[in-house]
């Protein structure tokens, strides 16, 4: 996909002052284009990890920062997120089907902008100054729903009671409350409602509402962990299994979230989630989900580039480099490595195999285990883009997958829905709100749009 002004005629933005005088010989290291040289060589002798940032290096905290710096990968190339196109010579392949079809937005420099140059870029010339990344990217992930200021649970309970009392229901009053309160505040409203009126708010809402708007409002009033556990239980309950729901939740949550989900599943439904998974799935897909249920992924944000190189070689030998596929090797690496570490492994793999890891998984696997492995990698590369893609396909074509639409909007509303909206627009040239408006109607549409911040 082409973008106006990309690539910039003059090349890419750079690091002012690099390479340091007298260290040109070690900058950049062979095959590496992203980071300035540091005293003693890069990486330091005897280790594959990087030292802390020198004073005034322009980056806060550790070097590299957890999750990578805006627009720049941690090894060998430009990052696929946020917002800098990749391509040959940057350590990762061009965007395309192997990256889930995620197109890349126009190039950006660091916050504050400024002319600069990245060694190794074809042409080697610095472009004119460009703006820094959006504020939301600099600040990290962000939800569209946050704690409401001046919150009064009793007053909100009274508003909901009036909205449901007597003949008819004031749906707009209900929407105004639930779409503008955090999940924690909604739990307090439920408690206040029972205290004030001796009635269960959820039962009253179910008696007044129906269809998709009922499902959406009830989801909003479930505690976050319970909603994930409830979704997993319903995905495995009865005939058939909704494997995509299992993948979406178990392959994207943090260790802490997964451990809380597993405990909630046991306490609320009296069942062992691992046993249910074994009963409902099989083969390599079953093993991948069982691995995910352990909640033991390494969460150390420091990237070991030597290990990334070794893992990339191991994955190549387990797939593209042999006849047949060693599925257990893919399971081991993708289930245990941290997301920043996996991102570095993806970049190292592209240099070894001359193809990206996602497209190799396409070639080596199929069905649900393929979808599960790709989901893990997509979250390592660009989690908001993964959810944007899921939302798009929930609404694309005839009919709407309302359960997926509701689940993602609700579960990401306080985490990263702002970034998901940004990626949705960049990937599909339309806003999430526009697609919701054309695919839904009535109170259901109004509530969804209120949650996404339209």
Coordinates of C-alpha atoms in Angstrom, one line a residue, residues 75-390:
X75 CA 16.8 -5.0 16.5
X76 CA 17.7 -4.7 12.8
X77 CA 14.8 -2.6 11.5
X78 CA 11.9 -0.3 11.6
X79 CA 9.1 -1.4 13.8
X80 CA 5.7 -2.4 12.4
X81 CA 4.1 -0.3 15.1
X82 CA 3.5 2.4 15.8
X83 CA 3.5 3.9 12.4
X84 CA 6.7 3.3 10.6
X85 CA 6.6 1.4 7.3
X86 CA 8.9 -1.7 7.1
X87 CA 10.6 -3.0 4.1
X88 CA 13.7 -4.6 2.6
X89 CA 16.8 -3.6 4.5
X90 CA 15.0 -2.9 7.8
X91 CA 15.1 -6.4 9.3
X92 CA 11.5 -7.3 8.7
X93 CA 9.7 -8.0 5.5
X94 CA 7.3 -5.6 3.8
X95 CA 3.8 -5.5 5.2
X96 CA 1.4 -8.0 3.6
X97 CA -0.6 -11.1 4.2
X98 CA 2.2 -12.6 6.3
X99 CA 1.7 -9.8 8.9
X100 CA -2.1 -10.4 8.9
X101 CA -2.4 -7.8 6.1
X102 CA -1.6 -4.9 8.4
X103 CA -0.7 -2.0 6.3
X104 CA 1.6 0.5 7.8
X105 CA 0.9 4.2 8.4
X106 CA 3.3 7.0 7.2
X107 CA 6.7 7.2 8.7
X108 CA 7.2 9.2 11.9
X109 CA 10.2 10.3 13.9
X110 CA 10.4 10.5 17.7
X111 CA 8.3 12.8 19.8
X112 CA 9.5 16.3 19.0
X113 CA 10.3 15.4 15.4
X114 CA 13.5 16.8 13.9
X115 CA 15.6 16.0 10.9
X116 CA 17.7 12.9 11.2
X117 CA 19.2 10.0 9.3
X118 CA 19.1 6.2 9.8
X119 CA 22.3 4.5 8.6
X120 CA 21.6 1.8 6.1
X121 CA 18.5 3.4 4.5
X122 CA 18.8 3.3 0.7
X123 CA 19.9 6.7 -0.3
X124 CA 21.2 7.6 3.1
X125 CA 19.8 11.1 3.1
X126 CA 17.9 12.8 5.8
X127 CA 14.4 14.0 5.1
X128 CA 12.8 17.2 6.2
X129 CA 11.5 17.4 9.8
X130 CA 8.5 15.3 10.5
X131 CA 6.0 15.4 13.4
X132 CA 6.4 13.0 16.3
X133 CA 4.0 10.1 17.0
X134 CA 0.5 10.8 18.3
X135 CA 0.4 11.6 22.0
X136 CA -1.5 8.4 22.8
X137 CA 1.4 6.4 21.4
X138 CA 3.9 8.2 23.5
X139 CA 1.8 7.8 26.6
X140 CA 1.1 4.1 26.0
X141 CA -2.2 2.3 25.6
X142 CA -5.4 4.0 26.5
X143 CA -9.1 3.1 26.9
X144 CA -12.1 5.1 25.7
X145 CA -13.7 4.6 29.1
X146 CA -12.1 5.8 32.3
X147 CA -13.4 6.5 35.8
X148 CA -16.1 9.2 35.7
X149 CA -15.2 12.2 37.8
X150 CA -17.6 13.2 40.7
X151 CA -18.9 9.6 40.7
X152 CA -21.9 8.9 43.0
X153 CA -23.1 5.3 42.9
X154 CA -26.3 6.1 44.7
X155 CA -27.3 8.8 42.2
X156 CA -26.5 6.5 39.3
X157 CA -28.6 3.7 40.9
X158 CA -31.5 6.2 41.2
X159 CA -31.2 7.2 37.6
X160 CA -31.3 3.6 36.5
X161 CA -34.3 2.8 38.7
X162 CA -36.3 5.7 37.3
X163 CA -35.3 4.6 33.7
X164 CA -36.9 1.2 34.3
X165 CA -39.8 2.2 36.6
X166 CA -43.4 2.2 35.3
X167 CA -44.5 1.7 31.7
X168 CA -41.7 1.7 29.1
X169 CA -38.0 2.0 29.5
X170 CA -35.8 5.1 29.1
X171 CA -32.9 3.4 27.2
X172 CA -31.0 6.6 26.6
X173 CA -30.8 7.2 30.4
X174 CA -29.4 3.8 30.9
X175 CA -26.9 4.3 28.0
X176 CA -25.7 7.6 29.5
X177 CA -24.8 5.9 32.7
X178 CA -23.3 2.6 31.7
X179 CA -21.2 3.9 28.8
X180 CA -19.6 6.6 30.9
X181 CA -18.6 4.6 34.0
X182 CA -15.7 2.3 34.5
X183 CA -16.2 -1.4 35.3
X184 CA -15.3 -0.8 38.9
X185 CA -17.8 2.0 39.1
X186 CA -20.5 -0.2 37.6
X187 CA -19.9 -2.8 40.3
X188 CA -20.5 -0.1 42.9
X189 CA -23.7 0.9 41.1
X190 CA -24.9 -2.7 41.3
X191 CA -24.2 -2.8 45.0
X192 CA -25.9 0.6 45.7
X193 CA -29.0 -0.5 43.7
X194 CA -29.5 -3.6 45.8
X195 CA -28.9 -1.6 49.0
X196 CA -31.3 1.2 48.1
X197 CA -34.1 -0.8 46.5
X198 CA -33.7 -4.4 47.7
X199 CA -33.6 -5.6 44.1
X200 CA -31.0 -7.0 41.7
X201 CA -30.0 -4.5 39.1
X202 CA -29.1 -7.2 36.5
X203 CA -32.5 -9.0 36.8
X204 CA -34.3 -5.6 36.4
X205 CA -32.2 -4.8 33.3
X206 CA -32.8 -8.3 31.8
X207 CA -36.6 -7.8 32.3
X208 CA -36.5 -4.4 30.5
X209 CA -34.1 -5.1 27.6
X210 CA -33.7 -7.7 24.9
X211 CA -31.5 -8.7 22.0
X212 CA -28.0 -7.3 21.4
X213 CA -28.4 -4.3 23.6
X214 CA -29.3 -6.6 26.5
X215 CA -26.2 -8.7 25.9
X216 CA -24.0 -5.6 25.6
X217 CA -25.3 -4.0 28.8
X218 CA -25.0 -7.2 30.8
X219 CA -21.4 -7.7 29.5
X220 CA -20.6 -4.2 30.7
X221 CA -21.9 -5.0 34.2
X222 CA -19.9 -8.2 34.5
X223 CA -16.5 -7.8 36.3
X224 CA -13.8 -8.0 33.7
X225 CA -12.3 -11.3 34.9
X226 CA -15.7 -12.9 35.2
X227 CA -16.7 -11.8 31.7
X228 CA -13.6 -13.5 30.2
X229 CA -14.2 -16.7 32.2
X230 CA -17.9 -16.6 31.3
X231 CA -17.0 -16.2 27.6
X232 CA -14.6 -19.1 27.7
X233 CA -17.3 -21.3 29.5
X234 CA -19.9 -20.5 26.9
X235 CA -17.4 -21.1 24.1
X236 CA -17.0 -24.7 25.3
X237 CA -20.5 -25.3 26.7
X238 CA -22.9 -27.6 24.8
X239 CA -22.3 -29.1 21.4
X240 CA -19.5 -27.6 19.3
X241 CA -16.7 -25.3 20.4
X242 CA -16.0 -21.7 19.6
X243 CA -12.3 -22.0 19.1
X244 CA -11.8 -18.4 18.0
X245 CA -13.1 -17.2 21.3
X246 CA -10.6 -19.5 23.2
X247 CA -7.8 -18.1 21.0
X248 CA -8.8 -14.5 21.3
X249 CA -8.8 -14.6 25.1
X250 CA -6.2 -17.1 26.1
X251 CA -3.6 -16.0 23.5
X252 CA -3.8 -12.2 24.2
X253 CA -4.1 -11.8 28.0
X254 CA -1.3 -11.2 30.5
X255 CA 0.0 -13.8 33.0
X256 CA -1.9 -12.1 35.8
X257 CA -5.1 -11.9 33.8
X258 CA -4.9 -15.6 32.8
X259 CA -4.3 -16.7 36.3
X260 CA -7.3 -14.7 37.6
X261 CA -9.5 -16.1 34.7
X262 CA -8.5 -19.7 35.6
X263 CA -9.3 -19.1 39.3
X264 CA -12.6 -17.4 38.5
X265 CA -13.6 -20.2 36.1
X266 CA -13.1 -22.7 38.9
X267 CA -14.9 -20.6 41.6
X268 CA -17.8 -19.5 39.5
X269 CA -18.5 -22.5 37.4
X270 CA -17.0 -25.3 39.6
X271 CA -14.9 -26.5 36.7
X272 CA -11.3 -26.9 35.8
X273 CA -10.6 -24.9 32.6
X274 CA -7.7 -27.1 31.6
X275 CA -9.9 -30.2 31.8
X276 CA -12.6 -28.5 29.7
X277 CA -10.0 -27.5 27.1
X278 CA -8.7 -31.1 26.9
X279 CA -12.3 -32.4 26.5
X280 CA -13.2 -29.9 23.7
X281 CA -10.0 -29.7 21.7
X282 CA -7.2 -32.0 20.6
X283 CA -3.7 -32.3 19.2
X284 CA -1.3 -29.4 18.9
X285 CA -4.2 -26.9 19.4
X286 CA -5.0 -28.5 22.7
X287 CA -1.4 -28.3 23.8
X288 CA -1.1 -24.6 22.8
X289 CA -4.2 -23.7 24.8
X290 CA -3.0 -25.7 27.8
X291 CA 0.3 -23.9 27.7
X292 CA -1.6 -20.6 27.6
X293 CA -3.6 -21.5 30.6
X294 CA -0.5 -21.8 32.8
X295 CA 0.0 -18.0 32.7
X296 CA 3.8 -18.5 32.8
X297 CA 5.0 -16.5 29.8
X298 CA 8.2 -14.6 30.5
X299 CA 7.3 -11.0 31.2
X300 CA 10.8 -9.6 31.5
X301 CA 10.8 -6.6 29.2
X302 CA 14.6 -6.7 28.5
X303 CA 15.2 -8.3 25.1
X304 CA 18.1 -10.8 24.7
X305 CA 19.0 -10.6 21.1
X306 CA 21.3 -13.6 21.2
X307 CA 18.4 -15.7 22.4
X308 CA 16.2 -14.2 19.7
X309 CA 18.8 -15.2 17.1
X310 CA 18.9 -18.7 18.6
X311 CA 15.1 -19.1 18.7
X312 CA 14.8 -17.9 15.2
X313 CA 17.3 -20.5 14.0
X314 CA 15.5 -23.1 16.1
X315 CA 12.1 -22.2 14.5
X316 CA 13.6 -22.3 11.0
X317 CA 15.1 -25.7 11.6
X318 CA 11.7 -26.9 13.0
X319 CA 9.8 -25.7 10.0
X320 CA 11.1 -24.3 6.8
X321 CA 14.5 -25.9 7.2
X322 CA 13.3 -29.5 7.3
X323 CA 10.8 -31.9 5.8
X324 CA 7.8 -31.8 8.1
X325 CA 7.2 -29.6 11.1
X326 CA 8.4 -29.9 14.7
X327 CA 5.2 -28.4 16.3
X328 CA 6.5 -28.7 19.8
X329 CA 9.3 -26.3 19.1
X330 CA 6.9 -23.6 17.9
X331 CA 4.7 -24.2 20.9
X332 CA 7.7 -23.9 23.3
X333 CA 9.0 -20.6 21.9
X334 CA 5.7 -18.9 21.3
X335 CA 4.1 -19.9 24.6
X336 CA 7.1 -19.0 26.9
X337 CA 8.9 -16.0 25.5
X338 CA 7.9 -12.4 26.4
X339 CA 6.1 -10.4 23.7
X340 CA 9.1 -8.0 23.2
X341 CA 11.4 -11.0 22.9
X342 CA 9.1 -12.6 20.3
X343 CA 9.1 -9.4 18.3
X344 CA 12.9 -9.5 18.2
X345 CA 12.7 -13.2 17.2
X346 CA 10.4 -12.3 14.3
X347 CA 12.9 -9.8 13.0
X348 CA 15.8 -12.3 13.4
X349 CA 13.8 -15.0 11.6
X350 CA 13.2 -12.8 8.6
X351 CA 17.0 -12.4 8.2
X352 CA 17.6 -16.1 8.5
X353 CA 14.7 -17.4 6.4
X354 CA 14.2 -14.5 4.0
X355 CA 10.5 -14.7 4.8
X356 CA 8.5 -13.5 7.8
X357 CA 7.6 -15.9 10.6
X358 CA 3.9 -15.4 10.2
X359 CA 4.0 -16.6 6.5
X360 CA 6.1 -19.6 7.6
X361 CA 3.4 -20.5 10.1
X362 CA 0.9 -20.2 7.2
X363 CA 2.9 -22.7 5.3
X364 CA 3.6 -25.1 8.1
X365 CA 0.3 -25.2 10.1
X366 CA -3.4 -25.1 9.4
X367 CA -6.7 -24.7 11.2
X368 CA -6.9 -23.6 14.8
X369 CA -3.3 -24.1 15.9
X370 CA -2.3 -21.9 13.0
X371 CA -4.7 -19.2 14.1
X372 CA -3.5 -19.5 17.7
X373 CA 0.2 -19.2 16.9
X374 CA -0.4 -16.3 14.6
X375 CA -2.5 -14.5 17.2
X376 CA 0.4 -14.7 19.7
X377 CA 2.8 -13.3 17.1
X378 CA 0.4 -10.6 16.0
X379 CA 0.0 -9.5 19.6
X380 CA 3.8 -9.3 20.0
X381 CA 4.0 -7.2 16.9
X382 CA 0.9 -5.0 17.2
X383 CA -1.8 -6.0 19.6
X384 CA -4.2 -3.1 18.7
X385 CA -4.0 -4.2 15.0
X386 CA -5.0 -7.8 15.9
X387 CA -8.2 -6.6 17.6
X388 CA -8.9 -4.1 14.9
X389 CA -8.8 -6.9 12.4
X390 CA -11.1 -9.0 14.5

